[in-house]
PDB file of C-alpha atoms in Angstrom:
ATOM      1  CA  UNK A   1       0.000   0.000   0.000  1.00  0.00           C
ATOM      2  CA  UNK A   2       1.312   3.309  -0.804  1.00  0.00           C
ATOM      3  CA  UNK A   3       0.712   5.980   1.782  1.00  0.00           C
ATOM      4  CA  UNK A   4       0.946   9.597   1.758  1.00  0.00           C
ATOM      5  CA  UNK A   5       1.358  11.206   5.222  1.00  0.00           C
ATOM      6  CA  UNK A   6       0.117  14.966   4.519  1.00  0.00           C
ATOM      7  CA  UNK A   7       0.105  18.319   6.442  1.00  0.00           C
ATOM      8  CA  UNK A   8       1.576  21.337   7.217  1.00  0.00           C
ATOM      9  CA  UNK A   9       4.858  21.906   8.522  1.00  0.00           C
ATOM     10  CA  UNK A  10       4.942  20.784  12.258  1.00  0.00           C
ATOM     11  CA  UNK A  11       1.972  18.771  12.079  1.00  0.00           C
ATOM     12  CA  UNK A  12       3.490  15.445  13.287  1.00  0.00           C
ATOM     13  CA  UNK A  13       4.184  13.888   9.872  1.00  0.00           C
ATOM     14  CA  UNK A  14       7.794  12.562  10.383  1.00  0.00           C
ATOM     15  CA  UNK A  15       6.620  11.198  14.171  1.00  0.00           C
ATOM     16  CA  UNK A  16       3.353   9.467  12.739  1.00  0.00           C
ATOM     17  CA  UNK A  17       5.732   7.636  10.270  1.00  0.00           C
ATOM     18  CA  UNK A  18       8.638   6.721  12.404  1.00  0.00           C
ATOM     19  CA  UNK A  19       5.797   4.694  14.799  1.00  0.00           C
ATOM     20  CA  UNK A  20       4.310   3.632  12.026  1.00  0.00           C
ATOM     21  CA  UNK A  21       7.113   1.780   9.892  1.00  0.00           C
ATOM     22  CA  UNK A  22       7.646  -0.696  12.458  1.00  0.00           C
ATOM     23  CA  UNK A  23       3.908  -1.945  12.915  1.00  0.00           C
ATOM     24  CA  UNK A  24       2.754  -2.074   9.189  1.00  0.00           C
ATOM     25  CA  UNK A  25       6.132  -2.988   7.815  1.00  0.00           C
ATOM     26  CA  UNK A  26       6.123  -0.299   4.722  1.00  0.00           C
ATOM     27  CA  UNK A  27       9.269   1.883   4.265  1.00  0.00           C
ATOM     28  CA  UNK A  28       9.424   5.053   4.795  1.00  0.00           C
ATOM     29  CA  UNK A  29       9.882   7.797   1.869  1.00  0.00           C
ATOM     30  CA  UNK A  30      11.547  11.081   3.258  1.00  0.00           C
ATOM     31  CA  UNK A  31      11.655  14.382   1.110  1.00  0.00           C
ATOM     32  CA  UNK A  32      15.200  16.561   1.235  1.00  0.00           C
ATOM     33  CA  UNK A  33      15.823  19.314   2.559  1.00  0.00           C
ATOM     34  CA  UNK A  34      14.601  22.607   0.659  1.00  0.00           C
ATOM     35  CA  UNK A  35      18.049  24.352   0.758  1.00  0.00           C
ATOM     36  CA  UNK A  36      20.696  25.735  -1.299  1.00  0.00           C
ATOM     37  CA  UNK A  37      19.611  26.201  -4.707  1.00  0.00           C
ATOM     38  CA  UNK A  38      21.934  24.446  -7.221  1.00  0.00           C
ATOM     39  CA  UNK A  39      24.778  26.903  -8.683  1.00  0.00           C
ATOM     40  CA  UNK A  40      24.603  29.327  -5.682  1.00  0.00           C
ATOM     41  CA  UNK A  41      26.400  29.932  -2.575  1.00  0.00           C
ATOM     42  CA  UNK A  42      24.797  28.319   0.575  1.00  0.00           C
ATOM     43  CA  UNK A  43      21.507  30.412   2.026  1.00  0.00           C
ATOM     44  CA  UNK A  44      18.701  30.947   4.326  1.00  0.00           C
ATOM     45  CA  UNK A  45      15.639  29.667   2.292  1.00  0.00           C
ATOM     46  CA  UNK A  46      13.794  32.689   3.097  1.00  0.00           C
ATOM     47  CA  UNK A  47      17.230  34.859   0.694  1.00  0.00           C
ATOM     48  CA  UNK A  48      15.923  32.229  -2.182  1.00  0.00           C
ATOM     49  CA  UNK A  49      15.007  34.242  -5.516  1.00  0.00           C
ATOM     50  CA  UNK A  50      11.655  33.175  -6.556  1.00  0.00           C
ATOM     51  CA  UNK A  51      13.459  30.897  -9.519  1.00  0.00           C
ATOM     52  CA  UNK A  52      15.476  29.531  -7.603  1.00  0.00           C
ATOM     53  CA  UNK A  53      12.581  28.717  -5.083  1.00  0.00           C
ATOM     54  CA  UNK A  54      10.872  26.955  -9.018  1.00  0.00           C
ATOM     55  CA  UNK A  55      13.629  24.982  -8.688  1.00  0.00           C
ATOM     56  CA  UNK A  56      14.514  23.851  -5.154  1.00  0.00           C
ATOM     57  CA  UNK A  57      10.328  22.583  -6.059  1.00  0.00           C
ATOM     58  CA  UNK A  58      11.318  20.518  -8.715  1.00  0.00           C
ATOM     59  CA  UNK A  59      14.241  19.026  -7.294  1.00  0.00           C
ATOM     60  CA  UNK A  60      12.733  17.870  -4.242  1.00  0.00           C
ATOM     61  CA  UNK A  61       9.728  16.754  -6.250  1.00  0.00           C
ATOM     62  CA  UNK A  62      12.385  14.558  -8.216  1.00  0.00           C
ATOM     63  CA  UNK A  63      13.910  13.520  -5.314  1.00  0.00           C
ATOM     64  CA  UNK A  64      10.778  12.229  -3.574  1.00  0.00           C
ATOM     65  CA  UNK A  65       9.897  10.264  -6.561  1.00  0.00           C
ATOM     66  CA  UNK A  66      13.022   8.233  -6.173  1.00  0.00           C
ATOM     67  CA  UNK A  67      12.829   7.817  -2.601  1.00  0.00           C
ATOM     68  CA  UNK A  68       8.802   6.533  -3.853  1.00  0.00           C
ATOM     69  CA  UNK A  69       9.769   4.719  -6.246  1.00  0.00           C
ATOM     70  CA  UNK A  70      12.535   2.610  -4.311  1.00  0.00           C
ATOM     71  CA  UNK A  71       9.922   0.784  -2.910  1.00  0.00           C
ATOM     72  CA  UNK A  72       7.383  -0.555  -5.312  1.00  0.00           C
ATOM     73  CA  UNK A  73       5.624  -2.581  -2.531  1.00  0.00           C
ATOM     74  CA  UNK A  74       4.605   0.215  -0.580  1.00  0.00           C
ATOM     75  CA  UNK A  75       5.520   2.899   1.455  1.00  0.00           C
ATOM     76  CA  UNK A  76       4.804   5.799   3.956  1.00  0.00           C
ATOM     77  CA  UNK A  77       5.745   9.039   2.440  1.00  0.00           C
ATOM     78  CA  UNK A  78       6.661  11.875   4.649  1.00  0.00           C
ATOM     79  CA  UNK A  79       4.540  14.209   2.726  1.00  0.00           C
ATOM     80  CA  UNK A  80       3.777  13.708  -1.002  1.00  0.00           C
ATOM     81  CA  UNK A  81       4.522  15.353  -4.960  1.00  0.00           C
ATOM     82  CA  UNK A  82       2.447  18.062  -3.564  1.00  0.00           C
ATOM     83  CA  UNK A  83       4.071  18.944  -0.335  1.00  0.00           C
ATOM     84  CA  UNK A  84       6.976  21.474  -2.523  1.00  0.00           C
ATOM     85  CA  UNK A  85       4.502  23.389  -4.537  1.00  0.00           C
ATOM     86  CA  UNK A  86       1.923  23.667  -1.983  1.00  0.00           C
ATOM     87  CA  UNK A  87       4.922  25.667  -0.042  1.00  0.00           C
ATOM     88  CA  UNK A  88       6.007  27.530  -2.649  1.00  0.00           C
ATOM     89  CA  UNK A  89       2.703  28.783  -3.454  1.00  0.00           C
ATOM     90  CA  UNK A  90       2.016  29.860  -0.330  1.00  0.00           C
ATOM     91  CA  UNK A  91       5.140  31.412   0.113  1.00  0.00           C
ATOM     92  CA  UNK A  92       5.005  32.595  -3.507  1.00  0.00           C
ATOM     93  CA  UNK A  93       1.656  34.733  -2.288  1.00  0.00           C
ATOM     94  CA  UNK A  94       2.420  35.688   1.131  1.00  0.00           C
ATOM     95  CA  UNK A  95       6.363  35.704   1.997  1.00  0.00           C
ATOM     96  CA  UNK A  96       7.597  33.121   4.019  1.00  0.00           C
ATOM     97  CA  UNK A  97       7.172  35.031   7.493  1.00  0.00           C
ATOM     98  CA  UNK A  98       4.110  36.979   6.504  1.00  0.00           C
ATOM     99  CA  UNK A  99       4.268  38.365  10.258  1.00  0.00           C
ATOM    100  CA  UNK A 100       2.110  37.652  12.867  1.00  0.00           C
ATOM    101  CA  UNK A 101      -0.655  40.707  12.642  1.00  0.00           C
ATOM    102  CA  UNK A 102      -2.313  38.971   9.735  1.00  0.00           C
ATOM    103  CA  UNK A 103      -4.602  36.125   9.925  1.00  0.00           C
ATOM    104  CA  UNK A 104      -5.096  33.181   7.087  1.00  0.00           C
ATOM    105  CA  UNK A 105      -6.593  34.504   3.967  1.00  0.00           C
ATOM    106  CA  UNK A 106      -6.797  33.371   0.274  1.00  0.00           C
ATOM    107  CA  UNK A 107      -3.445  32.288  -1.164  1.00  0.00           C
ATOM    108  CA  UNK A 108      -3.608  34.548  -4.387  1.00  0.00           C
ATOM    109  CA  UNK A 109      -0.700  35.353  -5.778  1.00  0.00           C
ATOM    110  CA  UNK A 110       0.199  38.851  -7.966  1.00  0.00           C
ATOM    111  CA  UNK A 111      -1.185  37.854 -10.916  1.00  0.00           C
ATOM    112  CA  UNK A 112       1.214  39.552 -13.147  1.00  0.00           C
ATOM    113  CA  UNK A 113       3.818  37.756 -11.540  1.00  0.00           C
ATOM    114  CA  UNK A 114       5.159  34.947 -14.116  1.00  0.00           C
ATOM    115  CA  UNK A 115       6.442  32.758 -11.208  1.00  0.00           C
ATOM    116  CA  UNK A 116       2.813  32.167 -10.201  1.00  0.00           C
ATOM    117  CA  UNK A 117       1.862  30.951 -13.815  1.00  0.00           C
ATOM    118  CA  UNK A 118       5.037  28.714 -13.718  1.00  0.00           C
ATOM    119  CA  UNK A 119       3.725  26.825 -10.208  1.00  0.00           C
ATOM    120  CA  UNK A 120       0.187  26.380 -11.087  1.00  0.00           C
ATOM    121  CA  UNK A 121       1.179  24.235 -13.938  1.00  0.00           C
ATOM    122  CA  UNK A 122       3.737  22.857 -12.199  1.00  0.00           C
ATOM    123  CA  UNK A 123       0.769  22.132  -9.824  1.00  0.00           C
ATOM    124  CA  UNK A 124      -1.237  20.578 -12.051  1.00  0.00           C
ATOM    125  CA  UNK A 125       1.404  17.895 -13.415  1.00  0.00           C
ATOM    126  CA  UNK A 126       2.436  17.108  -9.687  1.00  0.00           C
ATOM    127  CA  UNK A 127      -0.865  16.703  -8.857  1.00  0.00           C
ATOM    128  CA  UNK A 128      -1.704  14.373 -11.629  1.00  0.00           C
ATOM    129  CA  UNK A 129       1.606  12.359  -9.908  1.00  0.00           C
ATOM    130  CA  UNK A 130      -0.045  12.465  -6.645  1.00  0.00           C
ATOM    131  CA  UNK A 131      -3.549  10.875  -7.477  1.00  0.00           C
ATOM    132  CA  UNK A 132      -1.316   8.097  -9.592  1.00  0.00           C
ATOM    133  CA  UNK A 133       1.198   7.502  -6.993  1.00  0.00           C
ATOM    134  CA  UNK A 134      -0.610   7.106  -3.407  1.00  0.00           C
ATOM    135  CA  UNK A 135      -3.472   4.814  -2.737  1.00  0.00           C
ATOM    136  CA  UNK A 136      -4.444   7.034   0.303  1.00  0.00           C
ATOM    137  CA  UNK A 137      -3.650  10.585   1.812  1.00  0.00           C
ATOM    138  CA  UNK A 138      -3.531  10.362   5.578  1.00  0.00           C
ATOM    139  CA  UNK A 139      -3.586  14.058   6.794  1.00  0.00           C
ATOM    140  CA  UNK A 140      -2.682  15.482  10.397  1.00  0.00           C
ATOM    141  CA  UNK A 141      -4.546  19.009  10.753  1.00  0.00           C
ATOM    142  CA  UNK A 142      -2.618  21.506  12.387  1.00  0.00           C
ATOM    143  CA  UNK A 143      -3.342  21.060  16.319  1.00  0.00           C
ATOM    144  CA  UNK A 144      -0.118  21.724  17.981  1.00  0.00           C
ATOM    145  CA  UNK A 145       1.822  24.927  17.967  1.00  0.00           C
ATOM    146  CA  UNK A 146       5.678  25.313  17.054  1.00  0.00           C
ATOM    147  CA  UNK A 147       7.922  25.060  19.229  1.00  0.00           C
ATOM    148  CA  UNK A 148      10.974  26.069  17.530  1.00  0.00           C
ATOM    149  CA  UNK A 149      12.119  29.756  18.922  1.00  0.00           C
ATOM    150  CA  UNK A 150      12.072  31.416  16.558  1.00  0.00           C
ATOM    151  CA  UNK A 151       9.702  29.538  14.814  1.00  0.00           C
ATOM    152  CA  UNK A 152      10.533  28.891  11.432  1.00  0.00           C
ATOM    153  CA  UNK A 153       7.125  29.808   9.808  1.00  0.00           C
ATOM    154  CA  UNK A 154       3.826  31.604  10.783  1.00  0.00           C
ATOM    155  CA  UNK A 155       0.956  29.858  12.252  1.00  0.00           C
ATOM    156  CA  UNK A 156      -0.965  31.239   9.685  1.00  0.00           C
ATOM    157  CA  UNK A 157       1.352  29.918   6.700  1.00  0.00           C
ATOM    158  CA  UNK A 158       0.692  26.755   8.394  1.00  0.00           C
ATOM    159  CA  UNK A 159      -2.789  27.191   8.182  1.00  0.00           C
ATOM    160  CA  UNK A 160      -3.254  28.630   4.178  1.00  0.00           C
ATOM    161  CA  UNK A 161      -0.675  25.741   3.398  1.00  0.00           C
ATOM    162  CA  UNK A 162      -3.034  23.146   5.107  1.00  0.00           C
ATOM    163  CA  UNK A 163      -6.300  24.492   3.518  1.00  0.00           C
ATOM    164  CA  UNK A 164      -4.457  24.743   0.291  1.00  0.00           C
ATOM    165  CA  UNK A 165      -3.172  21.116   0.397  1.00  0.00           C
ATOM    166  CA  UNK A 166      -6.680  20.063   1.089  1.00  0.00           C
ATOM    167  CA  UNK A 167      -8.526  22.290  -1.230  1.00  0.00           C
ATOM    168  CA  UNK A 168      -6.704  21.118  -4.041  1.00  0.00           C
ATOM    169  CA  UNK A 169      -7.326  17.276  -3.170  1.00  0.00           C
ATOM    170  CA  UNK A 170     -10.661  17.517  -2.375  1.00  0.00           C
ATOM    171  CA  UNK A 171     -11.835  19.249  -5.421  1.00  0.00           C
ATOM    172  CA  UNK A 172     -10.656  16.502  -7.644  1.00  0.00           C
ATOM    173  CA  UNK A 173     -11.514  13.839  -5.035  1.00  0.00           C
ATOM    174  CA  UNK A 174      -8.848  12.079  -3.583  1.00  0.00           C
ATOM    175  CA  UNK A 175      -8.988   9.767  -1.207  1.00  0.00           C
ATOM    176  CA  UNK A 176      -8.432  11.830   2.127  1.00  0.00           C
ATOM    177  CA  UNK A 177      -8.732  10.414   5.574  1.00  0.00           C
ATOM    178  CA  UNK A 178      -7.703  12.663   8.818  1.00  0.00           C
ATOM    179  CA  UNK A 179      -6.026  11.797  11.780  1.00  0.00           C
ATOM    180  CA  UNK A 180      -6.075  13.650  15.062  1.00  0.00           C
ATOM    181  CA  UNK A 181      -5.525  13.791  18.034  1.00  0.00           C
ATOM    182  CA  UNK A 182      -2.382  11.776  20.484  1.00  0.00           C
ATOM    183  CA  UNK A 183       0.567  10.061  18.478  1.00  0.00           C
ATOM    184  CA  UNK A 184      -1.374   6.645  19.696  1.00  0.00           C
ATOM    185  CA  UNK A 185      -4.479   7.869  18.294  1.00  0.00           C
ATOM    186  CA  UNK A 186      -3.155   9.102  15.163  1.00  0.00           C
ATOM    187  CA  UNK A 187      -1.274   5.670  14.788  1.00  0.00           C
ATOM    188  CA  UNK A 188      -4.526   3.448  15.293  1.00  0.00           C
ATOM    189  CA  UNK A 189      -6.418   6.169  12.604  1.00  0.00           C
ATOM    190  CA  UNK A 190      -3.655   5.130   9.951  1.00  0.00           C
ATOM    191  CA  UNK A 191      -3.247   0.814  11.114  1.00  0.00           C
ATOM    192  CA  UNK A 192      -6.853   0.881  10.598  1.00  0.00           C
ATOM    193  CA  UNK A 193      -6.300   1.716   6.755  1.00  0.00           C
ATOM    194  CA  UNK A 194      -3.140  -0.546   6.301  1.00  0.00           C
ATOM    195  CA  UNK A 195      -3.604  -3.915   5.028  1.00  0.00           C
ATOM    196  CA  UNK A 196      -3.532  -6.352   8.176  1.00  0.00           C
TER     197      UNK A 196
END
């Protein structure tokens, strides 16, 4: 079974999984980093040029499918082929520390801003890789806070980049289940869709 463990940064993804490899047996698929653009000195993600931020997306969406793809039996992925462009869309629209006076809103990018084109269709092919490549999206909702100091994103970049990630999987109907609640709870949610 392939599963994609989805959410926004923080949400528990990478704890879920770790429990989770050990009682269903299936892999687990990590994503990279999303550093250091290729042919540029070493830098904070948040100094990253909007191409270079088009291209740390499709690296790390190359990457993933590799780590996927090592395992044609099945695996957990920590995220999924959305999980890049979901960020850089949000981040694309809002800045990646929007500040903490503004609440979530619509992610709408300039629309005269070419970069914005360039994701949504990039969206649109990763997509059509998602709803291919997982049998089921497992998502954790944002219910604790950061507690990184200083936190490394807004809460509310947290929250358009979960309601984006959802939006866009419910509209074309992808099998979404969510899992809340205590690691144990969380863990039973997803056992309870593995193959026994």
């Amino acid at each position: 079974m392939r599963i994609a463990v989805v959410g926004a940064y923080g949400a528990g993804k990478t704890t879920l999984i770790t429990a989770a490899t050990a009682r269903t047996g299936l892999p687990a698929a990590h994503g990279t980093p999303m550093r250091d653009p290729a042919g540029s000195r070493p830098k904070p993600l948040e100094e990253a040029t909007e191409p270079e931020l088009v291209q740390l997306v499709v690296r790390r969406h190359a990457e993933r499918l590799l780590a996927e793809a090592a395992h044609p039996e099945g695996f957990l992925s920590d995220g999924s082929l959305l999980h890049e462009w979901v960020y850089a869309t949000v981040r694309l629209a809002v800045g990646l520390h929007p500040g903490t006076g503004r609440g979530p809103q619509i992610v709408m990018a300039d629309p005269d801003n070419p970069y914005r084109s360039v994701l949504d269709h990039l969206g649109r092919e990763f997509l059509h890789r998602a709803l291919a490549s997982y049998d089921v999206f497992v998502h954790l909702p944002v219910e604790f806070p950061l507690h990184d100091d200083p936190p490394p994103i807004a809460e509310h970049f947290r929250t358009l980049s979960d309601r984006l990630l959802l939006d866009t999987l419910h509209t074309v109907g992808a099998p979404v289940h969510t899992a809340t609640g205590s690691l144990e709870n969380r863990l039973a949610a997803l056992l309870a869709l593995s193959p026994a």
